[in-house]
Short mmCIF file of C-alpha atoms in Angstrom, two decimals:
data_model
loop_
_atom_site.label_atom_id
_atom_site.label_comp_id
_atom_site.label_asym_id
_atom_site.label_seq_id
_atom_site.Cartn_x
_atom_site.Cartn_y
_atom_site.Cartn_z
CA MET A 30 0.01 0.17 -0.02
CA ALA A 31 3.08 2.38 0.89
CA ARG A 32 4.29 1.76 -2.62
CA TYR A 33 1.05 2.53 -4.17
CA GLN A 34 0.70 5.63 -2.26
CA ALA A 35 4.52 6.89 -3.26
CA GLY A 36 3.50 6.11 -6.80
CA LEU A 37 0.32 8.79 -6.50
CA ARG A 38 2.66 11.15 -4.89
CA THR A 39 5.28 11.03 -7.65
CA GLU A 40 2.46 11.18 -10.59
CA ALA A 41 1.27 13.92 -8.68
CA ARG A 42 4.23 15.82 -8.64
CA ILE A 43 5.30 15.02 -12.19
CA THR A 44 1.85 16.36 -13.07
CA GLU A 45 2.09 19.48 -11.08
CA SER A 46 5.66 19.88 -12.58
CA THR A 47 4.38 19.57 -16.01
CA ARG A 48 1.70 22.34 -15.52
CA GLU A 49 4.01 24.77 -13.75
CA LEU A 50 6.50 24.43 -16.56
CA LEU A 51 3.85 25.12 -19.37
CA GLY A 52 2.95 28.20 -17.72
CA GLU A 53 6.31 29.38 -17.26
CA VAL A 54 8.15 28.34 -20.24
CA GLY A 55 5.81 26.64 -22.88
CA LEU A 56 5.50 23.35 -24.35
CA GLU A 57 8.87 23.43 -26.31
CA ALA A 58 10.84 24.42 -23.56
CA THR A 59 8.82 21.89 -21.11
CA THR A 60 11.43 18.90 -21.66
CA LEU A 61 11.40 15.17 -19.80
CA LYS A 62 14.56 16.55 -18.27
CA ALA A 63 12.70 19.78 -16.73
CA ILE A 64 9.58 17.75 -15.48
CA CYS A 65 11.62 15.29 -14.02
CA ASP A 66 14.18 18.08 -12.17
CA ARG A 67 11.31 20.16 -11.06
CA ALA A 68 9.61 17.00 -9.64
CA GLY A 69 12.58 15.66 -8.19
CA VAL A 70 12.22 11.90 -10.01
CA ARG A 71 14.54 10.20 -12.58
CA ALA A 72 13.58 9.48 -15.89
CA GLY A 73 13.08 5.92 -14.92
CA SER A 74 10.26 6.88 -12.33
CA PHE A 75 8.67 9.18 -15.23
CA TYR A 76 8.84 6.19 -17.39
CA ASN A 77 6.93 4.13 -15.00
CA LEU A 78 4.17 6.49 -15.19
CA PHE A 79 4.07 7.88 -18.44
CA ASP A 80 4.94 6.69 -21.83
CA SER A 81 6.14 10.26 -22.72
CA LYS A 82 6.11 13.95 -22.31
CA GLU A 83 3.13 14.33 -24.43
CA GLU A 84 1.08 11.69 -22.50
CA VAL A 85 1.56 14.32 -19.17
CA VAL A 86 0.83 17.52 -21.15
CA LEU A 87 -2.23 15.93 -22.45
CA ARG A 88 -3.18 14.52 -18.90
CA VAL A 89 -2.72 18.49 -17.82
CA VAL A 90 -5.03 19.51 -20.75
CA GLY A 91 -7.34 16.70 -19.66
CA GLU A 92 -7.52 17.88 -16.53
CA ALA A 93 -8.23 21.81 -17.17
CA ILE A 94 -10.69 21.00 -19.80
CA ALA A 95 -12.50 18.52 -16.83
CA ALA A 96 -12.14 21.62 -14.67
CA VAL A 97 -14.67 23.58 -16.58
CA ASP A 98 -16.98 20.44 -17.21
CA PRO A 99 -20.72 21.64 -16.82
CA ASP A 100 -21.85 17.98 -16.13
CA PRO A 101 -18.90 16.21 -14.88
CA GLU A 102 -21.16 13.37 -13.29
CA GLY A 103 -22.15 12.68 -17.09
CA ARG A 104 -25.83 13.06 -16.01
CA ASN A 105 -26.90 14.15 -19.70
CA THR A 106 -28.11 17.61 -18.34
CA ASP A 107 -25.73 20.22 -20.02
CA THR A 108 -27.07 22.48 -22.82
CA VAL A 109 -25.04 23.38 -26.38
CA SER A 110 -24.90 26.88 -24.28
CA ASP A 111 -23.29 25.23 -21.17
CA LEU A 112 -20.84 23.76 -23.42
CA VAL A 113 -19.57 26.84 -25.03
CA GLU A 114 -19.41 28.65 -21.81
CA ALA A 115 -17.16 25.69 -20.57
CA TYR A 116 -15.24 26.25 -23.63
CA ILE A 117 -14.98 29.46 -23.04
CA ARG A 118 -13.99 29.22 -19.49
CA PHE A 119 -11.34 26.80 -20.74
CA ILE A 120 -9.91 29.68 -23.11
CA ALA A 121 -10.13 32.37 -20.13
CA ASP A 122 -8.86 30.78 -17.51
CA GLN A 123 -6.63 28.38 -18.71
CA SER A 124 -5.10 30.27 -21.42
CA THR A 125 -1.79 28.60 -21.53
CA VAL A 126 -3.19 25.08 -21.56
CA ALA A 127 -5.72 26.04 -24.21
CA LYS A 128 -2.89 27.48 -26.11
CA ILE A 129 -0.94 24.20 -25.63
CA TYR A 130 -4.08 22.01 -26.62
CA LEU A 131 -4.72 23.57 -29.64
CA GLN A 132 -0.91 23.56 -30.74
CA ILE A 133 -0.89 19.73 -30.12
CA ALA A 134 -4.33 19.19 -31.62
CA VAL A 135 -2.73 20.56 -34.94
CA SER A 136 0.91 20.18 -35.45
CA GLY A 137 1.35 17.31 -32.85
CA ALA A 138 -1.40 15.22 -34.25
CA ILE A 139 -0.19 15.46 -37.73
CA LYS A 140 3.28 14.59 -36.99
CA ASP A 141 2.47 11.72 -34.32
CA GLY A 142 -0.29 8.87 -35.20
CA LYS A 143 -1.19 7.69 -31.76
CA LEU A 144 -1.63 11.36 -30.78
CA GLY A 145 -3.44 12.00 -33.82
CA LYS A 146 -6.06 9.09 -32.86
CA ARG A 147 -6.22 10.48 -29.05
CA VAL A 148 -6.97 14.07 -30.45
CA PHE A 149 -9.56 12.34 -32.89
CA ARG A 150 -11.30 10.36 -29.84
CA HIS A 151 -11.49 13.55 -27.68
CA HIS A 152 -12.79 15.36 -31.15
CA GLU A 153 -15.35 12.38 -31.44
CA SER A 154 -16.24 12.33 -27.85
CA ARG A 155 -17.02 16.31 -27.69
CA THR A 156 -18.88 15.78 -30.73
CA ALA A 157 -21.44 13.20 -29.38
CA ARG A 158 -21.65 15.61 -26.08
CA PHE A 159 -22.61 18.60 -28.24
CA THR A 160 -24.67 16.30 -30.67
CA ASP A 161 -26.64 15.07 -27.41
CA ALA A 162 -27.19 18.66 -26.03
CA LEU A 163 -28.51 19.69 -29.52
CA LEU A 164 -31.06 16.82 -29.66
CA ARG A 165 -32.02 17.80 -26.04
CA GLN A 166 -32.66 21.54 -27.18
CA ARG A 167 -33.61 20.81 -30.71
CA PRO A 168 -35.94 17.17 -30.67
CA ASP A 169 -36.76 18.29 -34.34
CA LEU A 170 -33.74 17.50 -35.64
CA ASP A 171 -32.85 13.68 -36.49
CA ARG A 172 -29.34 12.52 -35.24
CA VAL A 173 -27.78 12.81 -38.56
CA GLU A 174 -28.75 16.66 -39.06
CA ALA A 175 -27.41 17.24 -35.26
CA GLU A 176 -24.42 15.84 -35.71
CA ALA A 177 -23.82 17.86 -39.00
CA ARG A 178 -24.52 21.09 -37.15
CA THR A 179 -22.14 20.18 -34.20
CA GLU A 180 -19.72 19.46 -36.50
CA VAL A 181 -19.85 22.99 -38.04
CA LEU A 182 -20.45 24.73 -34.49
CA LEU A 183 -17.10 22.94 -33.35
CA ALA A 184 -15.05 24.03 -36.54
CA THR A 185 -16.37 27.32 -35.81
CA LEU A 186 -15.48 27.52 -32.09
CA ASN A 187 -12.09 25.84 -32.75
CA GLY A 188 -11.45 28.32 -35.87
CA LEU A 189 -12.44 31.17 -33.23
CA ALA A 190 -9.71 29.38 -30.87
CA PHE A 191 -6.83 29.61 -33.52
CA ARG A 192 -7.92 33.28 -34.33
CA TRP A 193 -7.91 34.02 -30.45
CA MET A 194 -4.14 32.36 -30.34
CA LEU A 195 -2.98 34.72 -32.93
CA ASP A 196 -4.58 37.78 -31.55
CA PRO A 197 -4.96 37.39 -27.83
CA ALA A 198 -7.02 40.94 -28.01
CA PHE A 199 -9.44 39.00 -30.10
CA ASP A 200 -12.68 38.49 -28.25
CA PHE A 201 -13.39 34.87 -28.40
CA ALA A 202 -16.05 34.64 -25.86
CA ASP A 203 -18.09 37.20 -28.08
CA HIS A 204 -18.03 35.39 -31.10
CA ALA A 205 -18.33 31.69 -29.46
CA ARG A 206 -21.55 32.78 -27.69
CA ARG A 207 -22.73 34.29 -31.11
CA ALA A 208 -21.48 31.24 -32.74
CA SER A 209 -23.89 29.13 -30.34
CA LEU A 210 -27.10 31.41 -31.09
CA SER A 211 -26.74 30.83 -34.51
CA PRO A 212 -30.37 29.78 -36.40
CA ALA A 213 -28.67 26.18 -37.07
CA ILE A 214 -28.44 25.76 -33.18
CA ALA A 215 -31.24 27.76 -31.48
CA PRO A 216 -34.31 26.43 -30.45
CA GLY A 217 -37.51 27.11 -33.07
CA ALA A 218 -34.71 27.76 -36.24
#
């Protein structure tokens, strides 16, 4: 039991060190060596818990996304607006991690097939969640149409997020809210 607890503490130190480094020096300078040095662990201990730097970075990103989840228990009570607001909070409250996620989603996923599959699974999960929320909001739509509208909304939100990455003064929140109010999404359209 003590060995298990020590592993959990080491994992938490590695994750926290990664989070700190990402905020301080960005993705490129957050090296495996820097993570291990900050966490006070050897590379072997790191590799006992994580397969790669990318895996721990994605863990940090996943924790940041979970922190803004409007329905963490999965009770299917979230609305499209709730999910858009969660994305806005992710961008606003976790801006460094959000930028890193977007960077990984594009460049990392293209270069690394395994990472690409993981990013795609996350996209599929998010698409399903938005689609379910849209169907609760718009019962007049069939699933195929709701999925198509969800893909357009998510592409719009991601495009707005990329724009914000390039121009931090860009009002991502306002534009994201406007996208969620489009006739394709809003009730009665």
